[in-house]
Amino acid sequence: MCGIIGYLGDREATPILMESLKRLEYRGYDSAGVAVLELPKNGDPTRTSVTKSEAKVDTLIEKLESNMPSGRLGIGHTRWATHGKPTYINAHPHTDCHGKIFVVHNGIIENFAELKAELEAAGHEFPSETDTEVVPHLIEANYKGDFLAAVRAALKRIKGAYALAMFSSDDPELLVGARLNAPLVVGLGEKEYYIASDITAIIPYTKRVLVLGEGEVAAVTPLGAEVSTLDGVTIKPKIVHVDWDVTQAQKGGFAHFMLKEIHETPEAIANAMRGRLSDEGLISFREFDVPNEQLRNLNEVVLLGMGTSLHAAMIGEYVLEDWVGLPARAADASEFRYRRPTFGDKALSVVITQSGETADTLVALHQAKARGALSVAVTNVIASSAARDSDGAIYLHAGPEIGVASTKTFNSHLVSLYLLAMQLASANGRISLERRRELVQALRVLPEQVRAILARDKEIVKLAHKYSKYRNFMYAGRGLGYPVALEGALKLKEISYVHAEGTSGGELKHGPIALLDDQFPVVAVCTASSTKDKMVSNVHEIVARNAPVLALVSEGDRSLDGVATDVFEMPAVEEASLAILNTVMLQLFAYHVAVKLGQDVDQPRNLAKSVTVE
Ligand code: F6R
């Protein structure tokens, strides 16, 4: 979950490390540090300058600005603590006994205790409580004059997950990166190279990116980057061109990334459809090009994800059953991975992951693959692990999402799942041309409909301020409105720290209703659907318990006038479109509650954007 960056080139490393760490901060932000190999002055020996902060990157930047190390090789880190508290000593980079080898790490070294005991017995000393610290010591223990060989030998002993950037002051022209079960890219610039946890960190500098594979090591020198296995076998690197631009990764005048990203939803969902949808509702995905015959043979769809992506999976489940008539189930990937799988090689596993790096989701994907299932990753990150490990990929093309809470990508996931459902329904003949045309029409106008909701921000601010006095919330919905309610509740709790839970309307009276009173409002998703009348009955039951109700209803529906405390009218459109429009409204509602409460919306406490550990 931490962010790592490395630089080797002909410019000053420190400013580049500082700027890149700011961009990586969403991956973790409880402490930070850099190590820069300083240019030798007057024939002095090389010296590495280490600067750390036990707080966010800004504090590190302040320190660096008052004492800027000068050098062309350096590494940096922003931490999300797993082993050891976020203290100065535990902040990366970590070093060996002689202060020559410097390492930054993202991931978890599962056998660190065993390795540490072995190294301590051999005389190595470990000031920190981190798992990472074994890496420089293990390299030191294996060092026989060749840094790269020592790195390879050390990594062979390590179990778990790592993305590493490393250098040794004995090799001032060598920067080394390595990965296993954690993402790492190498940026290829003009006479300069970068190693980074992800592309976001380096897009201002280069759009040419070498994506490192599992168990691979990149040796970066002024001559270029060479990739090899831990056994030293050279590998032809995979280089991709990234089409994101720098402004996409900046706030662009919005108060927070989250708000900016919610406002990018119209473009994001248009991008998810671009070039994939014909007027007749025929779908083609460039990176998931499976013959209709194979699609027709599928007998089950399993949708895997975590958090917000799991909620998208739940919507996918409803839509696939309804439009395609195939058994579909959404599964919490962290549970799925420990269950006994029951499906086989006629299943399709759809892996839903914005980052493409969520550890639980990746393991579940590997299990589905091991059962022979066809797999497709629906992801925002090109060449991410999920994309590479699946048979195909449906890229969201939503642009970078920096706010820790997922917003625009949730809706891009929904559009992608709708397209996938249309594709499967066409392949098995379950959908008429007329219905396909209706759906195409509904999807094409969706960006404009989202814009219309965004334009009602002031109304939403008013509601958010009114409701921001409450400490508990229930969100309720049925059908597609149920996952939407779960997502609305998740958004509110994660950024405002206000307790919120989601429930299906039907489940309410099986327990959750006991919580309700005049201090426990309910956000009720009551927009048009086959179960809308049931939701209206639920609202009556809620109101009878004195709970305030904020109801989302379809335009012109008067059934909750005078019943719900507040009614927010949505356009009368397709249910699938409403899932997106309702979500945008609830995202804005959560955002404004959190801002009113003065919370750090883009970087909520205890969270990280990319959860690369189990
Ligand atoms: C919540 C949120 C998380 C992620 C989850 C999965 O706002 O962002 O719940 O949805 O950690 O992340 P991805 O989609 O990257 O697999």
XYZ file of C-alpha atoms and ligand atoms in Angstrom:
630
model
C 0.000 0.000 0.000
C 2.933 2.346 0.327
C 4.127 4.498 -2.563
C 7.681 4.114 -3.845
C 9.728 6.152 -6.288
C 13.284 5.977 -7.591
C 15.178 8.302 -9.919
C 18.398 8.003 -11.909
C 19.248 10.624 -14.528
C 21.025 13.817 -15.320
C 18.842 16.140 -13.219
C 18.680 16.820 -9.495
C 16.868 13.850 -7.944
C 15.432 15.504 -4.825
C 12.783 17.796 -6.427
C 11.612 14.885 -8.589
C 11.328 12.579 -5.590
C 9.415 15.277 -3.681
C 6.910 15.864 -6.458
C 6.440 12.163 -7.134
C 5.834 11.413 -3.459
C 3.053 14.019 -3.424
C 1.454 12.177 -6.322
C 1.856 8.846 -4.576
C 0.552 10.028 -1.248
C -2.862 8.475 -1.825
C -1.233 5.050 -1.430
C -0.375 5.771 2.177
C 0.505 8.844 4.138
C 1.555 8.148 7.691
C 5.272 8.813 7.238
C 7.720 9.443 4.417
C 11.401 9.569 3.517
C 14.035 9.852 0.805
C 17.642 8.762 0.329
C 19.767 10.655 -2.198
C 23.268 9.670 -3.214
C 25.047 13.030 -2.984
C 27.452 14.131 -5.662
C 30.961 13.881 -4.271
C 32.632 17.259 -3.688
C 36.418 17.813 -3.955
C 37.182 14.125 -4.339
C 35.342 13.190 -1.120
C 33.818 9.686 -1.033
C 30.141 9.441 -2.037
C 27.698 9.976 0.775
C 24.009 9.187 1.016
C 21.731 11.772 2.559
C 18.636 10.368 4.258
C 15.703 12.602 5.218
C 12.610 11.199 6.938
C 9.432 12.462 8.487
C 7.063 10.690 10.851
C 4.144 12.611 9.321
C 2.752 13.267 5.850
C 4.823 14.031 2.758
C 4.382 17.804 3.255
C 6.448 17.642 6.440
C 9.168 15.766 4.595
C 9.088 18.377 1.836
C 9.515 21.181 4.396
C 12.601 19.428 5.760
C 14.045 18.890 2.298
C 13.415 22.465 1.267
C 15.471 23.728 4.167
C 18.271 21.245 3.482
C 18.157 19.990 -0.090
C 20.481 17.047 -0.871
C 22.129 17.307 -4.277
C 22.459 14.137 -6.342
C 21.280 12.328 -9.474
C 20.254 9.044 -7.875
C 17.654 8.696 -5.155
C 14.681 6.799 -3.801
C 11.621 7.901 -1.853
C 8.702 6.401 0.048
C 5.348 7.317 1.511
C 4.194 4.775 4.049
C 1.004 3.000 5.087
C 2.167 1.165 8.177
C 1.834 -2.628 8.370
C 4.701 -3.624 10.689
C 5.563 -1.066 13.327
C 3.998 2.293 14.121
C 4.471 5.327 11.859
C 7.587 6.598 13.631
C 10.753 8.251 12.361
C 12.773 5.047 12.814
C 10.204 2.921 10.997
C 9.951 5.340 8.044
C 11.698 4.192 4.867
C 14.311 4.170 3.319
C 15.971 1.449 5.372
C 19.626 0.613 5.251
C 22.186 -2.093 6.090
C 24.736 -2.147 8.938
C 27.200 0.058 7.042
C 24.741 2.597 5.642
C 25.592 1.698 2.055
C 22.503 -0.074 0.776
C 19.190 1.819 0.723
C 15.786 0.273 0.166
C 12.162 1.424 -0.087
C 9.453 -1.214 -0.067
C 5.743 -1.702 -0.626
C 4.235 -5.026 0.456
C 4.696 -7.466 3.290
C 7.620 -9.807 3.820
C 5.900 -12.792 5.352
C 9.026 -14.616 6.517
C 10.730 -11.503 7.904
C 10.797 -12.760 11.517
C 12.708 -15.884 10.502
C 15.111 -13.923 8.279
C 15.643 -11.286 10.956
C 16.503 -13.920 13.569
C 19.007 -15.480 11.186
C 20.596 -12.120 10.339
C 20.697 -11.035 13.986
C 22.495 -14.252 14.842
C 25.081 -13.288 12.215
C 25.557 -9.883 13.903
C 23.204 -7.594 11.931
C 21.412 -4.897 13.927
C 17.836 -3.775 13.323
C 16.812 -0.422 14.756
C 13.284 -0.483 13.263
C 10.273 -2.726 13.813
C 9.606 -3.069 10.089
C 9.648 -6.167 7.940
C 11.408 -4.130 5.229
C 14.617 -3.736 7.161
C 15.577 -7.360 6.508
C 15.967 -6.530 2.795
C 19.065 -4.266 2.952
C 20.630 -6.594 5.536
C 19.940 -9.657 3.440
C 21.471 -7.933 0.425
C 24.458 -6.958 2.547
C 24.843 -10.556 3.691
C 24.870 -11.725 0.070
C 27.130 -8.965 -1.261
C 30.322 -10.185 -2.906
C 31.121 -7.122 -4.995
C 28.120 -7.308 -7.376
C 25.087 -5.381 -6.093
C 22.616 -6.821 -8.631
C 23.700 -10.384 -7.891
C 23.330 -9.717 -4.161
C 19.816 -8.332 -4.710
C 18.810 -11.429 -6.683
C 20.236 -13.774 -4.070
C 18.470 -11.899 -1.274
C 15.114 -11.808 -3.043
C 15.185 -15.538 -3.583
C 14.944 -15.916 0.187
C 11.962 -13.588 0.592
C 8.364 -14.785 0.789
C 5.349 -12.500 0.539
C 4.886 -9.345 -1.469
C 7.317 -6.678 -2.490
C 7.838 -3.776 -4.814
C 11.307 -2.428 -4.117
C 13.554 0.397 -5.256
C 17.163 0.103 -4.107
C 20.666 1.395 -4.596
C 24.105 0.990 -3.112
C 26.512 3.880 -2.605
C 29.204 1.579 -4.031
C 27.345 1.615 -7.393
C 26.477 5.265 -8.029
C 25.096 4.538 -11.518
C 22.751 1.695 -10.700
C 19.145 1.866 -9.505
C 17.413 -1.481 -8.987
C 13.697 -2.283 -8.877
C 12.004 -5.602 -8.215
C 8.489 -6.858 -7.722
C 6.490 -9.814 -6.496
C 2.752 -9.584 -5.834
C 2.933 -5.769 -5.726
C 2.952 -3.305 -8.621
C 6.032 -1.599 -10.008
C 6.713 0.301 -13.211
C 9.855 1.747 -14.746
C 9.444 5.089 -16.524
C 11.706 5.624 -19.519
C 12.561 9.294 -20.081
C 15.241 11.164 -22.019
C 18.515 10.245 -20.317
C 16.599 9.592 -17.124
C 14.705 6.726 -15.548
C 12.139 6.322 -12.817
C 10.922 3.446 -10.723
C 7.469 3.902 -9.251
C 4.595 2.071 -7.645
C 2.357 3.345 -10.372
C 2.144 5.501 -13.419
C 0.452 8.428 -11.645
C 3.731 9.338 -9.978
C 5.671 9.759 -13.188
C 3.252 11.031 -15.857
C 4.673 14.567 -15.735
C 8.045 13.140 -16.780
C 7.366 10.360 -19.253
C 4.602 8.422 -20.911
C 6.807 5.453 -21.872
C 6.535 2.847 -19.198
C 8.078 -0.546 -18.759
C 5.796 -2.798 -16.764
C 7.733 -5.208 -14.608
C 6.374 -8.764 -14.338
C 6.128 -10.926 -11.242
C 9.488 -11.984 -9.847
C 11.386 -9.699 -12.224
C 14.236 -7.331 -11.477
C 14.992 -4.102 -13.371
C 18.579 -2.859 -13.413
C 18.546 0.798 -14.404
C 21.768 2.522 -15.477
C 22.438 5.672 -17.566
C 22.405 3.316 -20.584
C 18.861 2.054 -20.045
C 16.836 -0.512 -18.150
C 17.469 -4.245 -18.287
C 14.975 -6.737 -16.992
C 15.843 -10.192 -15.711
C 14.509 -12.965 -13.519
C 15.840 -13.763 -10.063
C 17.965 -16.403 -11.806
C 19.534 -13.743 -13.992
C 17.771 -14.737 -17.221
C 17.282 -11.628 -19.387
C 13.688 -10.790 -20.303
C 12.407 -8.702 -23.199
C 10.726 -5.778 -21.462
C 7.080 -4.917 -22.083
C 6.821 -1.203 -22.846
C 3.480 0.597 -22.942
C 2.507 4.124 -23.862
C 0.275 5.826 -21.309
C -2.329 8.284 -22.563
C -3.119 10.122 -19.286
C -2.102 13.759 -19.124
C -0.722 15.705 -16.194
C -3.758 17.916 -15.640
C -5.867 14.801 -15.246
C -3.851 14.060 -12.149
C -4.194 17.526 -10.622
C -7.121 19.160 -8.839
C -8.056 21.489 -11.703
C -9.650 24.174 -9.531
C -11.743 21.827 -7.359
C -11.340 21.885 -3.591
C -10.598 18.166 -3.485
C -9.663 15.381 -5.872
C -12.825 13.584 -4.813
C -15.045 16.444 -5.961
C -13.084 16.807 -9.188
C -13.378 13.094 -9.840
C -17.137 13.048 -9.211
C -17.376 15.876 -11.744
C -15.339 13.812 -14.212
C -18.012 11.081 -14.203
C -19.696 12.170 -17.463
C -16.406 11.959 -19.344
C -15.354 8.792 -17.572
C -18.524 6.927 -18.467
C -18.380 8.231 -22.040
C -14.826 6.857 -22.234
C -16.010 3.482 -20.959
C -18.379 3.275 -23.945
C -16.151 4.879 -26.558
C -15.681 2.691 -29.623
C -17.385 -0.270 -27.972
C -21.055 0.248 -28.654
C -22.780 0.154 -32.062
C -26.172 1.728 -32.765
C -27.606 -1.801 -32.799
C -26.243 -2.460 -29.332
C -23.487 -4.797 -30.477
C -20.489 -4.642 -28.208
C -16.805 -5.118 -28.917
C -13.987 -4.917 -26.425
C -10.540 -4.671 -27.995
C -8.755 -6.476 -25.176
C -11.532 -9.001 -24.509
C -12.163 -10.431 -27.912
C -13.882 -13.763 -27.322
C -15.856 -15.518 -30.072
C -19.633 -15.564 -29.567
C -19.584 -19.333 -29.608
C -17.417 -19.376 -26.481
C -19.598 -16.757 -24.793
C -22.702 -18.811 -25.595
C -21.183 -21.780 -23.806
C -20.786 -19.990 -20.498
C -22.975 -21.383 -17.756
C -22.175 -19.015 -14.889
C -20.636 -15.629 -14.133
C -18.748 -14.899 -10.911
C -18.024 -11.234 -10.219
C -15.172 -10.657 -7.786
C -14.259 -7.441 -5.999
C -13.780 -5.639 -2.708
C -15.370 -2.544 -1.188
C -16.811 -0.217 -3.777
C -15.860 -2.667 -6.501
C -17.852 -5.372 -4.725
C -20.883 -3.087 -4.816
C -20.348 -2.664 -8.554
C -20.139 -6.460 -8.785
C -23.513 -6.747 -7.022
C -25.099 -4.482 -9.596
C -23.432 -6.567 -12.301
C -24.996 -9.670 -10.749
C -28.538 -8.259 -10.978
C -28.056 -7.030 -14.529
C -26.462 -10.227 -15.818
C -29.275 -12.332 -14.420
C -31.909 -9.995 -15.758
C -30.532 -9.267 -19.229
C -28.573 -12.442 -19.954
C -30.515 -15.021 -17.966
C -27.284 -16.564 -16.711
C -26.650 -17.554 -13.086
C -24.492 -14.754 -11.753
C -23.075 -14.061 -8.331
C -21.030 -11.292 -6.840
C -18.465 -12.467 -4.333
C -16.347 -10.721 -1.734
C -12.942 -11.744 -3.110
C -11.380 -12.024 0.362
C -13.971 -14.655 1.319
C -14.080 -16.343 -2.061
C -10.359 -17.073 -1.942
C -10.806 -19.277 1.136
C -13.934 -21.076 -0.033
C -14.202 -24.304 -1.939
C -14.899 -23.255 -5.535
C -17.829 -25.027 -7.161
C -17.596 -23.814 -10.701
C -15.565 -25.046 -13.615
C -14.307 -24.206 -17.054
C -17.644 -22.946 -18.359
C -17.677 -20.090 -15.894
C -16.652 -16.523 -16.582
C -14.943 -14.728 -13.731
C -15.191 -10.964 -13.928
C -12.625 -9.263 -11.751
C -13.654 -5.757 -10.771
C -10.808 -3.628 -9.519
C -10.110 0.027 -10.177
C -6.432 -0.266 -9.283
C -5.966 -3.744 -10.697
C -3.711 -4.457 -7.718
C -6.037 -5.389 -4.847
C -4.384 -8.403 -3.233
C -7.582 -10.259 -2.275
C -9.087 -9.775 -5.705
C -5.943 -10.997 -7.446
C -5.779 -14.203 -5.414
C -9.469 -14.873 -6.103
C -8.741 -14.340 -9.805
C -5.885 -16.833 -9.688
C -8.178 -19.379 -8.060
C -10.860 -18.879 -10.687
C -8.223 -19.335 -13.381
C -6.937 -22.476 -11.736
C -10.473 -23.903 -12.106
C -10.265 -23.242 -15.828
C -12.695 -20.308 -15.824
C -12.436 -17.682 -18.530
C -11.427 -14.431 -16.863
C -11.719 -10.751 -17.619
C -10.494 -7.826 -15.536
C -12.524 -4.637 -15.472
C -9.906 -2.148 -14.379
C -8.699 1.420 -14.753
C -4.994 0.680 -14.841
C -3.434 -0.463 -18.064
C -1.148 -3.461 -17.659
C -2.041 -3.752 -13.966
C -1.680 -7.169 -12.378
C -5.387 -7.960 -12.774
C -5.249 -7.053 -16.460
C -2.129 -9.066 -17.088
C -3.250 -12.109 -15.165
C -6.697 -12.298 -16.804
C -7.541 -13.685 -20.234
C -8.827 -10.284 -21.223
C -9.277 -6.767 -19.941
C -11.974 -4.147 -20.136
C -10.224 -0.875 -19.405
C -12.269 1.911 -17.870
C -10.189 4.723 -19.407
C -11.473 6.910 -16.567
C -8.168 8.722 -16.052
C -6.336 8.618 -12.742
C -8.388 8.466 -9.567
C -6.448 10.111 -6.761
C -9.098 10.549 -4.059
C -8.868 7.504 -1.833
C -12.624 6.947 -1.996
C -13.606 5.560 -5.385
C -16.196 7.643 -7.188
C -16.010 8.036 -10.956
C -14.537 4.582 -11.418
C -17.521 2.962 -9.647
C -19.781 4.371 -12.328
C -17.314 3.456 -15.091
C -17.390 -0.074 -13.710
C -21.178 -0.071 -13.945
C -21.153 1.092 -17.572
C -18.560 -1.554 -18.436
C -20.649 -4.251 -16.761
C -23.737 -3.085 -18.634
C -21.811 -3.414 -21.905
C -20.553 -6.844 -20.906
C -24.104 -7.929 -20.059
C -25.308 -6.661 -23.459
C -22.527 -8.570 -25.166
C -23.382 -11.825 -23.391
C -27.103 -11.299 -23.945
C -26.532 -10.749 -27.669
C -24.314 -13.825 -27.869
C -26.941 -16.088 -26.343
C -29.839 -14.412 -28.111
C -31.576 -13.319 -24.910
C -32.034 -9.716 -25.893
C -34.127 -8.304 -28.720
C -32.810 -5.731 -31.163
C -35.422 -3.314 -29.883
C -34.283 -3.694 -26.266
C -30.661 -3.325 -27.319
C -31.493 -0.082 -29.103
C -33.303 1.160 -26.022
C -30.253 0.437 -23.895
C -27.908 2.112 -26.393
C -30.088 5.197 -26.312
C -30.157 5.141 -22.491
C -26.375 4.818 -22.274
C -25.623 7.512 -24.836
C -27.591 10.159 -22.940
C -26.234 9.114 -19.564
C -23.242 11.525 -19.478
C -25.652 14.445 -20.037
C -27.976 13.138 -17.320
C -25.064 12.917 -14.884
C -24.151 16.534 -15.742
C -27.680 17.546 -14.817
C -27.281 15.945 -11.362
C -23.886 17.610 -10.893
C -25.502 20.954 -11.723
C -27.783 20.468 -8.690
C -24.841 20.551 -6.324
C -26.298 23.458 -4.303
C -29.455 21.472 -3.489
C -27.290 18.581 -2.369
C -25.073 20.848 -0.240
C -28.202 22.109 1.536
C -29.360 18.586 2.296
C -25.877 17.524 3.396
C -25.607 20.432 5.809
C -29.040 19.715 7.226
C -28.178 16.052 7.815
C -24.594 16.598 8.954
C -25.755 16.919 12.581
C -26.614 13.201 12.773
C -24.070 10.609 13.944
C -25.834 7.538 12.525
C -27.355 6.795 9.147
C -29.178 3.901 7.511
C -29.233 3.580 3.724
C -31.928 1.341 2.231
C -32.830 0.193 -1.270
C -34.113 -2.750 -3.249
C -32.997 -4.303 -6.530
C -30.232 -2.194 -8.045
C -31.035 0.324 -5.306
C -29.713 -2.096 -2.682
C -26.029 -2.073 -3.791
C -26.454 1.655 -4.432
C -27.542 2.032 -0.790
C -24.537 -0.021 0.367
C -22.239 2.184 -1.688
C -23.881 5.382 -0.397
C -23.331 4.206 3.181
C -19.720 3.187 2.483
C -18.951 6.573 0.942
C -20.391 8.438 3.911
C -18.655 6.408 6.603
C -15.235 6.282 4.983
C -14.853 10.004 4.402
C -16.922 11.549 7.220
C -16.370 8.891 9.941
C -20.113 9.033 10.603
C -21.616 5.611 11.238
C -23.650 4.504 8.220
C -24.975 1.118 7.242
C -26.710 -0.147 4.169
C -29.544 -2.631 4.066
C -32.067 -3.993 1.623
C -35.526 -2.601 2.156
C -36.785 -6.113 2.869
C -34.153 -6.814 5.492
C -34.990 -3.667 7.483
C -37.657 -5.200 9.646
C -35.580 -8.289 10.340
C -33.415 -6.300 12.709
C -31.960 -2.980 11.534
C -35.261 -1.127 12.130
C -34.649 -1.539 15.873
C -31.954 1.139 15.589
C -34.236 3.808 14.213
C -35.469 6.842 16.123
C -35.595 10.574 15.511
C -31.782 10.767 15.663
C -31.195 8.004 13.102
C -32.058 9.167 9.575
C -32.600 6.848 6.617
C -31.547 7.578 3.062
C -34.085 5.628 1.011
C -33.522 4.812 -2.656
C -37.099 4.834 -3.968
C -36.605 5.643 -7.659
C -38.598 3.813 -10.338
C -38.146 0.031 -10.364
C -40.234 -3.097 -10.105
C -39.877 -2.937 -6.310
C -40.476 0.771 -5.876
C -43.864 0.306 -4.194
C -42.252 -2.037 -1.667
C -39.677 0.644 -0.885
C -42.457 3.167 -0.402
C -44.046 0.809 2.153
C -40.657 0.540 3.861
C -40.470 4.320 4.104
C -43.865 4.365 5.833
C -42.548 1.822 8.346
C -39.454 3.965 8.917
C -41.454 7.160 9.371
C -43.657 5.373 11.924
C -40.457 4.986 14.020
C -39.888 8.765 13.856
C -36.711 8.448 11.767
C -36.078 11.345 9.362
C -36.092 10.142 5.726
C -34.234 11.537 2.755
C -35.861 9.801 -0.217
C -34.566 9.624 -3.771
C -37.639 9.349 -6.007
C -38.305 9.523 -9.734
C -39.482 12.811 -11.149
C -43.234 13.236 -10.852
C -43.630 10.496 -8.247
C -45.688 12.061 -5.460
C -46.085 8.924 -3.320
C -43.671 10.137 -0.630
C -44.710 13.791 -0.554
C -45.610 14.640 3.020
C -44.228 11.266 4.165
C -40.459 11.552 3.732
C -38.716 14.465 5.454
C -36.942 15.385 2.221
C -37.519 14.231 -1.311
C -34.846 14.503 -4.026
C -36.248 13.967 -7.508
C -34.247 12.053 -10.071
C -35.105 11.904 -13.779
C -37.509 9.168 -14.864
C -35.051 6.959 -16.779
C -33.872 3.324 -17.163
C -33.199 1.538 -13.878
C -29.609 0.849 -14.925
C -29.076 4.576 -15.543
C -30.658 5.407 -12.204
C -28.100 3.252 -10.393
C -25.454 5.647 -11.732
C -27.401 8.869 -11.214
C -28.429 7.901 -7.671
C -24.826 7.021 -6.872
C -23.552 10.393 -8.087
C -26.110 12.125 -5.852
C -25.080 10.018 -2.845
C -21.375 10.594 -3.532
C -21.935 14.347 -3.507
C -24.061 14.066 -0.367
C -21.292 12.138 1.437
C -18.660 14.568 0.164
C -20.507 17.628 1.448
C -21.252 16.048 4.839
C -17.551 15.222 5.229
C -16.448 18.716 4.184
C -18.949 20.260 6.597
C -17.465 18.104 9.361
C -13.977 19.271 8.403
C -12.621 15.852 7.427
C -9.660 15.105 5.172
C -11.820 14.003 2.255
C -9.088 12.904 -0.148
C -7.072 11.012 2.427
C -9.392 9.575 5.049
C -7.737 8.150 8.120
C -6.652 4.489 8.178
C -7.284 3.999 4.468
C -5.148 3.678 1.360
C -6.086 3.825 -2.292
C -4.570 0.570 -3.313
C -4.893 -2.317 -0.872
C -2.045 -4.540 -1.956
C -1.972 -6.623 1.218
C -4.494 -9.193 2.420
C -13.914 2.757 -1.248
C -12.827 2.178 -2.006
C -12.444 0.784 -1.718
C -12.009 0.064 -3.003
C -11.465 -1.330 -2.686
C -11.130 -2.102 -3.935
O -14.206 4.055 -1.684
O -12.246 2.829 -2.827
O -13.464 0.093 -1.070
O -13.112 -0.018 -3.847
O -10.333 -1.213 -1.879
O -10.214 -1.393 -4.717
P -9.968 -1.769 -6.236
O -11.177 -1.372 -6.995
O -8.761 -0.981 -6.627
O -9.740 -3.247 -6.286
